[in-house]
């Protein structure tokens, strides 16, 4: 009896498996994976992170394109840092304008025209307008003097040569004078870029006019505003050159209150604006704080230039560990320099606007 049960058991074992079981055995792990659905490992474990493009530097695509173009042109680190600041300010102003436009507060289009002009100045200033002869030579103050770069103006070159050979300036004072001359050169370049932009805009408005050009009303106000901006810049250039000529002949006196060219410009303009004595004194104190901010930015610019030179050297001869460490330091300095540059530029704009309002009140 027992042997009969064993034989029947063996026969049961030898019977072929059901068709579905056979199919699963043949398909193996692929079938199991296919039927696992939402309970599979692949469905429940997070997917490996995809390779993302690096975050854009600016929110506006046209500014990103300009930034990428500048990087392809291999502009010096300090010039790139200055460009980044100018583009950040441009982006801020463009977003402000979009808000104004949405609220219907730029009916005459003057604010939009200002943005076009400021962008045109940026393009010319950094050689991004496609003109081979418009590239501004780097004004890194680590390398200074006519042996390294030109002032591009015979009058400025003459002042520099006279100062160098007069014996009235210490090495530190010559550095300071060179920065002032460079600053003046950049002001002249910006003025010419703005003049060209305004000339083109006015010619276009005349071409688009139907019938005789009517300069009354809104159009006349816009035109007056543009010419006033040019007049302010030209006045600043004239005052700046007179001061440079006086300094190159007489040297820096002990009475010199400020040392940074931008602060000196602002102070000269403030003294000729319609400030009360109390307002002028308050402005003087603010300029002192502004000069400290500029000096801090200058310090980081110098460190950035030194770090850039060291990084190039290490990339040529150093090991990977040194290269990585120097790249990290350079990136940190670059970011900090950009931040300070933006703060300086914004503060400069605020101070200039106060002077312009005072002059407007005077008129």
Short mmCIF file of C-alpha atoms in Angstrom, two decimals:
data_model
loop_
_atom_site.label_atom_id
_atom_site.label_comp_id
_atom_site.label_asym_id
_atom_site.label_seq_id
_atom_site.Cartn_x
_atom_site.Cartn_y
_atom_site.Cartn_z
CA UNK A 1 0.00 0.00 0.00
CA UNK A 2 2.77 2.36 0.90
CA UNK A 3 4.69 1.49 -2.26
CA UNK A 4 1.59 2.23 -4.31
CA UNK A 5 1.36 5.75 -2.79
CA UNK A 6 5.05 6.39 -3.56
CA UNK A 7 4.60 5.39 -7.20
CA UNK A 8 1.58 7.64 -7.62
CA UNK A 9 3.58 10.51 -6.09
CA UNK A 10 6.43 9.98 -8.51
CA UNK A 11 4.01 10.01 -11.42
CA UNK A 12 2.59 13.32 -10.16
CA UNK A 13 6.06 14.83 -10.04
CA UNK A 14 6.78 13.73 -13.60
CA UNK A 15 3.63 15.41 -14.96
CA UNK A 16 4.41 18.50 -17.08
CA UNK A 17 3.96 21.88 -15.33
CA UNK A 18 0.98 24.04 -16.20
CA UNK A 19 1.44 26.24 -19.31
CA UNK A 20 1.51 29.55 -17.35
CA UNK A 21 4.22 28.29 -14.99
CA UNK A 22 6.27 27.07 -17.94
CA UNK A 23 6.00 30.46 -19.62
CA UNK A 24 7.20 32.26 -16.49
CA UNK A 25 10.14 29.90 -16.13
CA UNK A 26 11.17 30.47 -19.74
CA UNK A 27 10.89 34.27 -19.53
CA UNK A 28 12.80 34.34 -16.25
CA UNK A 29 13.51 37.70 -14.59
CA UNK A 30 12.25 39.74 -17.57
CA UNK A 31 8.66 38.61 -17.05
CA UNK A 32 8.85 39.29 -13.32
CA UNK A 33 10.11 42.77 -13.99
CA UNK A 34 7.38 43.36 -16.54
CA UNK A 35 4.62 42.33 -14.13
CA UNK A 36 6.08 44.13 -11.10
CA UNK A 37 4.38 47.43 -12.01
CA UNK A 38 4.40 50.11 -9.34
CA UNK A 39 6.00 47.75 -6.78
CA UNK A 40 9.25 47.26 -8.76
CA UNK A 41 12.57 48.57 -7.53
CA UNK A 42 12.90 50.77 -10.59
CA UNK A 43 9.54 52.40 -9.89
CA UNK A 44 10.23 53.06 -6.23
CA UNK A 45 13.92 53.97 -6.15
CA UNK A 46 14.81 57.51 -7.29
CA UNK A 47 16.34 57.75 -10.73
CA UNK A 48 19.97 58.85 -10.94
CA UNK A 49 20.21 62.63 -11.28
CA UNK A 50 20.29 63.78 -14.87
CA UNK A 51 23.09 66.00 -16.08
CA UNK A 52 21.70 69.52 -16.02
CA UNK A 53 22.99 72.53 -17.85
CA UNK A 54 24.68 75.04 -15.50
CA UNK A 55 22.33 77.73 -14.24
CA UNK A 56 22.15 80.80 -16.48
CA UNK A 57 24.04 83.85 -15.25
CA UNK A 58 21.14 86.20 -16.03
CA UNK A 59 17.39 85.85 -16.27
CA UNK A 60 17.26 87.58 -19.65
CA UNK A 61 18.42 85.52 -22.61
CA UNK A 62 19.88 88.47 -24.54
CA UNK A 63 22.13 89.33 -21.58
CA UNK A 64 23.22 85.70 -21.29
CA UNK A 65 24.21 85.81 -24.96
CA UNK A 66 26.30 88.94 -24.39
CA UNK A 67 27.95 87.36 -21.35
CA UNK A 68 28.83 84.21 -23.29
CA UNK A 69 30.19 86.31 -26.16
CA UNK A 70 32.41 88.25 -23.75
CA UNK A 71 33.77 85.01 -22.35
CA UNK A 72 34.57 83.77 -25.86
CA UNK A 73 36.46 87.02 -26.50
CA UNK A 74 38.70 86.19 -23.50
CA UNK A 75 38.27 89.58 -21.83
CA UNK A 76 40.54 90.02 -18.79
CA UNK A 77 39.07 88.94 -15.42
CA UNK A 78 38.56 92.48 -14.13
CA UNK A 79 36.91 93.60 -17.34
CA UNK A 80 34.61 90.57 -17.18
CA UNK A 81 33.75 91.42 -13.59
CA UNK A 82 32.90 95.01 -14.57
CA UNK A 83 30.80 93.76 -17.48
CA UNK A 84 28.91 91.42 -15.15
CA UNK A 85 28.09 94.40 -12.92
CA UNK A 86 26.87 96.51 -15.84
CA UNK A 87 24.70 93.67 -17.17
CA UNK A 88 23.19 93.07 -13.72
CA UNK A 89 22.28 96.76 -13.47
CA UNK A 90 20.87 96.63 -17.01
CA UNK A 91 18.77 93.59 -16.11
CA UNK A 92 17.44 95.26 -12.98
CA UNK A 93 16.47 98.37 -14.94
CA UNK A 94 14.80 96.33 -17.70
CA UNK A 95 12.63 94.47 -15.21
CA UNK A 96 11.68 97.78 -13.62
CA UNK A 97 10.71 99.10 -17.03
CA UNK A 98 8.57 96.04 -17.78
CA UNK A 99 6.65 96.72 -14.59
CA UNK A 100 6.22 100.39 -15.56
CA UNK A 101 5.03 99.41 -19.02
CA UNK A 102 2.50 96.96 -17.59
CA UNK A 103 1.12 99.82 -15.47
CA UNK A 104 0.99 102.14 -18.49
CA UNK A 105 3.61 104.53 -17.10
CA UNK A 106 5.93 104.80 -20.10
CA UNK A 107 3.58 106.09 -22.75
CA UNK A 108 6.19 108.22 -24.52
CA UNK A 109 8.70 105.34 -24.56
CA UNK A 110 11.47 107.46 -23.03
CA UNK A 111 12.32 104.91 -20.32
CA UNK A 112 12.60 102.22 -22.98
CA UNK A 113 14.85 104.50 -25.04
CA UNK A 114 17.11 104.99 -22.01
CA UNK A 115 17.50 101.22 -21.72
CA UNK A 116 18.44 100.97 -25.39
CA UNK A 117 21.02 103.72 -24.94
CA UNK A 118 22.53 102.17 -21.83
CA UNK A 119 22.83 98.78 -23.52
CA UNK A 120 24.47 100.40 -26.55
CA UNK A 121 27.03 102.04 -24.26
CA UNK A 122 27.77 98.65 -22.68
CA UNK A 123 28.25 97.05 -26.11
CA UNK A 124 30.68 99.76 -27.18
CA UNK A 125 32.48 99.87 -23.83
CA UNK A 126 33.37 96.17 -23.87
CA UNK A 127 33.78 95.68 -27.62
CA UNK A 128 30.62 93.60 -27.99
CA UNK A 129 29.09 95.66 -30.81
CA UNK A 130 30.97 93.86 -33.56
CA UNK A 131 33.43 96.66 -34.23
CA UNK A 132 37.02 95.53 -34.08
CA UNK A 133 38.29 98.99 -33.19
CA UNK A 134 35.83 99.57 -30.34
CA UNK A 135 37.27 97.09 -27.86
CA UNK A 136 38.21 98.94 -24.71
CA UNK A 137 41.70 98.10 -23.60
CA UNK A 138 41.77 96.48 -20.19
CA UNK A 139 42.16 99.00 -17.41
CA UNK A 140 43.40 96.54 -14.80
CA UNK A 141 45.34 98.69 -12.42
CA UNK A 142 47.82 95.90 -11.62
CA UNK A 143 49.45 96.78 -14.97
CA UNK A 144 49.64 100.51 -15.46
CA UNK A 145 51.41 103.02 -17.63
CA UNK A 146 51.63 103.80 -21.34
CA UNK A 147 54.04 100.89 -21.87
CA UNK A 148 51.14 98.53 -21.17
CA UNK A 149 48.19 100.44 -22.63
CA UNK A 150 47.33 103.69 -24.33
CA UNK A 151 45.20 106.53 -23.03
CA UNK A 152 43.98 107.00 -26.63
CA UNK A 153 43.95 110.79 -26.28
CA UNK A 154 47.02 112.97 -27.02
CA UNK A 155 45.96 115.48 -24.36
CA UNK A 156 45.83 112.78 -21.66
CA UNK A 157 49.12 111.28 -22.85
CA UNK A 158 50.72 114.73 -22.56
CA UNK A 159 49.43 115.18 -19.00
CA UNK A 160 50.72 111.74 -18.02
CA UNK A 161 54.17 112.35 -19.49
CA UNK A 162 54.42 115.74 -17.76
CA UNK A 163 53.45 114.25 -14.40
CA UNK A 164 55.91 111.35 -14.73
CA UNK A 165 58.85 113.61 -15.49
CA UNK A 166 58.02 116.46 -13.11
CA UNK A 167 59.35 114.82 -9.96
CA UNK A 168 56.32 116.10 -8.02
CA UNK A 169 54.64 112.72 -7.62
CA UNK A 170 55.46 109.73 -5.48
CA UNK A 171 54.96 106.23 -6.89
CA UNK A 172 51.66 105.94 -5.06
CA UNK A 173 50.48 109.31 -6.40
CA UNK A 174 51.40 108.29 -9.95
CA UNK A 175 49.26 105.16 -9.50
CA UNK A 176 46.41 107.36 -8.38
CA UNK A 177 46.84 109.78 -11.30
CA UNK A 178 46.95 106.90 -13.78
CA UNK A 179 43.63 105.58 -12.46
CA UNK A 180 42.13 109.05 -12.83
CA UNK A 181 43.37 109.33 -16.41
CA UNK A 182 41.96 105.90 -17.22
CA UNK A 183 38.64 106.84 -15.65
CA UNK A 184 38.52 110.01 -17.74
CA UNK A 185 39.25 108.03 -20.91
CA UNK A 186 36.36 105.67 -20.16
CA UNK A 187 34.01 108.61 -19.54
CA UNK A 188 34.88 110.04 -22.95
CA UNK A 189 34.31 106.66 -24.62
CA UNK A 190 30.92 106.29 -22.95
CA UNK A 191 29.99 109.83 -24.00
CA UNK A 192 30.79 109.14 -27.66
CA UNK A 193 28.88 105.83 -27.56
CA UNK A 194 25.86 107.62 -26.08
CA UNK A 195 26.15 110.46 -28.59
CA UNK A 196 26.16 108.01 -31.48
CA UNK A 197 23.17 106.12 -30.06
CA UNK A 198 21.19 109.32 -29.55
CA UNK A 199 22.03 110.53 -33.04
CA UNK A 200 20.78 107.30 -34.56
CA UNK A 201 17.59 107.38 -32.49
CA UNK A 202 16.81 110.97 -33.50
CA UNK A 203 17.45 110.24 -37.18
CA UNK A 204 15.10 107.26 -36.96
CA UNK A 205 12.38 109.35 -35.32
CA UNK A 206 12.66 111.91 -38.12
CA UNK A 207 12.41 109.17 -40.77
CA UNK A 208 9.33 107.66 -39.12
CA UNK A 209 7.58 110.99 -38.70
CA UNK A 210 4.54 111.62 -40.90
CA UNK A 211 4.76 115.08 -42.41
CA UNK A 212 6.82 117.87 -40.80
CA UNK A 213 8.51 116.89 -37.57
CA UNK A 214 6.63 118.27 -34.59
CA UNK A 215 8.88 118.72 -31.58
CA UNK A 216 6.14 119.88 -29.25
CA UNK A 217 4.73 118.02 -26.30
CA UNK A 218 5.98 114.58 -25.33
CA UNK A 219 8.57 114.32 -28.10
CA UNK A 220 10.11 117.66 -27.17
CA UNK A 221 10.37 116.60 -23.52
CA UNK A 222 12.06 113.34 -24.49
CA UNK A 223 14.50 115.17 -26.74
CA UNK A 224 15.29 117.69 -24.02
CA UNK A 225 15.90 114.86 -21.55
CA UNK A 226 18.36 113.18 -23.90
CA UNK A 227 20.24 116.40 -24.58
CA UNK A 228 20.35 117.17 -20.85
CA UNK A 229 21.97 113.78 -20.24
CA UNK A 230 24.58 114.51 -22.88
CA UNK A 231 25.15 117.98 -21.44
CA UNK A 232 25.68 116.58 -17.94
CA UNK A 233 28.19 114.06 -19.21
CA UNK A 234 30.04 116.67 -21.25
CA UNK A 235 30.16 119.02 -18.26
CA UNK A 236 31.58 116.23 -16.12
CA UNK A 237 34.22 115.49 -18.77
CA UNK A 238 35.20 119.15 -18.95
CA UNK A 239 35.44 119.52 -15.17
CA UNK A 240 37.40 116.29 -14.94
CA UNK A 241 39.94 117.35 -17.55
CA UNK A 242 40.44 120.75 -15.94
CA UNK A 243 41.16 119.04 -12.65
CA UNK A 244 43.59 116.55 -14.25
CA UNK A 245 45.44 119.37 -15.95
CA UNK A 246 45.72 121.25 -12.66
CA UNK A 247 46.93 118.16 -10.78
CA UNK A 248 49.49 117.21 -13.45
CA UNK A 249 51.02 120.69 -13.18
CA UNK A 250 50.82 121.25 -9.43
CA UNK A 251 50.76 117.74 -7.95
CA UNK A 252 48.41 116.47 -5.27
CA UNK A 253 48.08 118.94 -2.45
CA UNK A 254 47.58 118.05 1.19
CA UNK A 255 44.05 119.46 0.94
CA UNK A 256 42.89 116.62 -1.32
CA UNK A 257 39.92 115.11 0.48
CA UNK A 258 39.09 112.14 -1.78
CA UNK A 259 41.31 109.87 -3.81
CA UNK A 260 39.01 107.72 -5.96
CA UNK A 261 38.25 109.19 -9.42
CA UNK A 262 34.52 108.44 -9.27
CA UNK A 263 34.21 110.07 -5.87
CA UNK A 264 36.17 113.11 -7.04
CA UNK A 265 33.80 113.43 -9.99
CA UNK A 266 30.74 113.22 -7.77
CA UNK A 267 32.15 115.75 -5.33
CA UNK A 268 32.95 118.26 -8.09
CA UNK A 269 29.41 117.88 -9.51
CA UNK A 270 27.83 118.14 -6.06
CA UNK A 271 29.61 121.41 -5.33
CA UNK A 272 28.13 122.92 -8.48
CA UNK A 273 24.61 121.57 -7.82
CA UNK A 274 21.82 123.33 -5.96
CA UNK A 275 22.53 121.76 -2.55
CA UNK A 276 22.12 123.69 0.67
CA UNK A 277 25.14 123.85 2.95
CA UNK A 278 23.65 121.17 5.19
CA UNK A 279 22.79 118.92 2.23
CA UNK A 280 26.29 119.32 0.80
CA UNK A 281 27.86 118.36 4.11
CA UNK A 282 25.62 115.30 4.33
CA UNK A 283 26.59 114.39 0.77
CA UNK A 284 30.28 114.76 1.64
CA UNK A 285 29.89 112.28 4.51
CA UNK A 286 28.12 109.80 2.26
CA UNK A 287 30.91 110.11 -0.29
CA UNK A 288 33.39 109.11 2.40
CA UNK A 289 31.44 105.90 3.01
CA UNK A 290 31.18 105.36 -0.74
CA UNK A 291 34.93 105.71 -1.14
CA UNK A 292 35.51 103.03 1.51
CA UNK A 293 33.18 100.74 -0.44
CA UNK A 294 35.14 101.42 -3.65
CA UNK A 295 38.45 100.73 -1.92
CA UNK A 296 37.12 97.39 -0.70
CA UNK A 297 36.05 96.54 -4.23
CA UNK A 298 39.47 97.59 -5.56
CA UNK A 299 41.12 95.29 -3.03
CA UNK A 300 39.10 92.31 -4.23
CA UNK A 301 39.83 93.23 -7.85
CA UNK A 302 43.55 93.14 -7.12
CA UNK A 303 43.22 89.80 -5.36
CA UNK A 304 41.21 88.44 -8.27
CA UNK A 305 43.88 89.47 -10.77
CA UNK A 306 46.63 87.91 -8.65
CA UNK A 307 44.57 84.73 -8.26
CA UNK A 308 44.03 84.59 -12.01
CA UNK A 309 47.75 84.84 -12.72
CA UNK A 310 48.50 82.16 -10.14
CA UNK A 311 45.80 79.88 -11.53
CA UNK A 312 47.27 80.11 -15.04
CA UNK A 313 50.69 79.22 -13.66
CA UNK A 314 49.38 76.27 -11.63
CA UNK A 315 47.36 74.95 -14.58
CA UNK A 316 50.56 74.85 -16.60
CA UNK A 317 52.84 73.23 -14.04
CA UNK A 318 50.88 72.16 -10.94
CA UNK A 319 49.24 68.89 -9.98
CA UNK A 320 45.49 68.37 -10.01
CA UNK A 321 45.10 69.02 -6.29
CA UNK A 322 46.74 72.44 -6.58
CA UNK A 323 44.73 73.24 -9.69
CA UNK A 324 41.45 72.38 -7.96
CA UNK A 325 42.32 74.41 -4.87
CA UNK A 326 43.29 77.47 -6.92
CA UNK A 327 40.18 77.21 -9.07
CA UNK A 328 38.01 77.18 -5.98
CA UNK A 329 39.78 80.24 -4.56
CA UNK A 330 39.49 82.05 -7.89
CA UNK A 331 35.76 81.25 -8.14
CA UNK A 332 35.19 82.55 -4.60
CA UNK A 333 37.05 85.80 -5.30
CA UNK A 334 35.27 86.21 -8.62
CA UNK A 335 31.84 85.90 -7.01
CA UNK A 336 32.72 88.32 -4.20
CA UNK A 337 34.15 90.84 -6.67
CA UNK A 338 30.94 90.69 -8.73
CA UNK A 339 28.79 91.28 -5.63
CA UNK A 340 30.85 94.29 -4.50
CA UNK A 341 30.94 95.66 -8.04
CA UNK A 342 27.16 95.60 -8.21
CA UNK A 343 26.85 97.40 -4.86
CA UNK A 344 29.35 100.08 -5.94
CA UNK A 345 27.59 100.64 -9.28
CA UNK A 346 24.16 100.86 -7.66
CA UNK A 347 25.43 103.30 -5.02
CA UNK A 348 27.06 105.37 -7.78
CA UNK A 349 23.77 105.56 -9.64
CA UNK A 350 21.90 106.63 -6.52
CA UNK A 351 24.39 109.41 -5.78
CA UNK A 352 24.38 110.61 -9.39
CA UNK A 353 20.58 110.71 -9.38
CA UNK A 354 20.59 112.92 -6.27
CA UNK A 355 22.90 115.38 -8.01
CA UNK A 356 20.75 115.36 -11.15
CA UNK A 357 17.61 116.06 -9.12
CA UNK A 358 19.34 118.95 -7.36
CA UNK A 359 20.37 120.44 -10.70
CA UNK A 360 16.86 119.96 -12.05
CA UNK A 361 15.44 121.84 -9.07
CA UNK A 362 17.93 124.60 -9.80
CA UNK A 363 16.54 124.94 -13.32
#
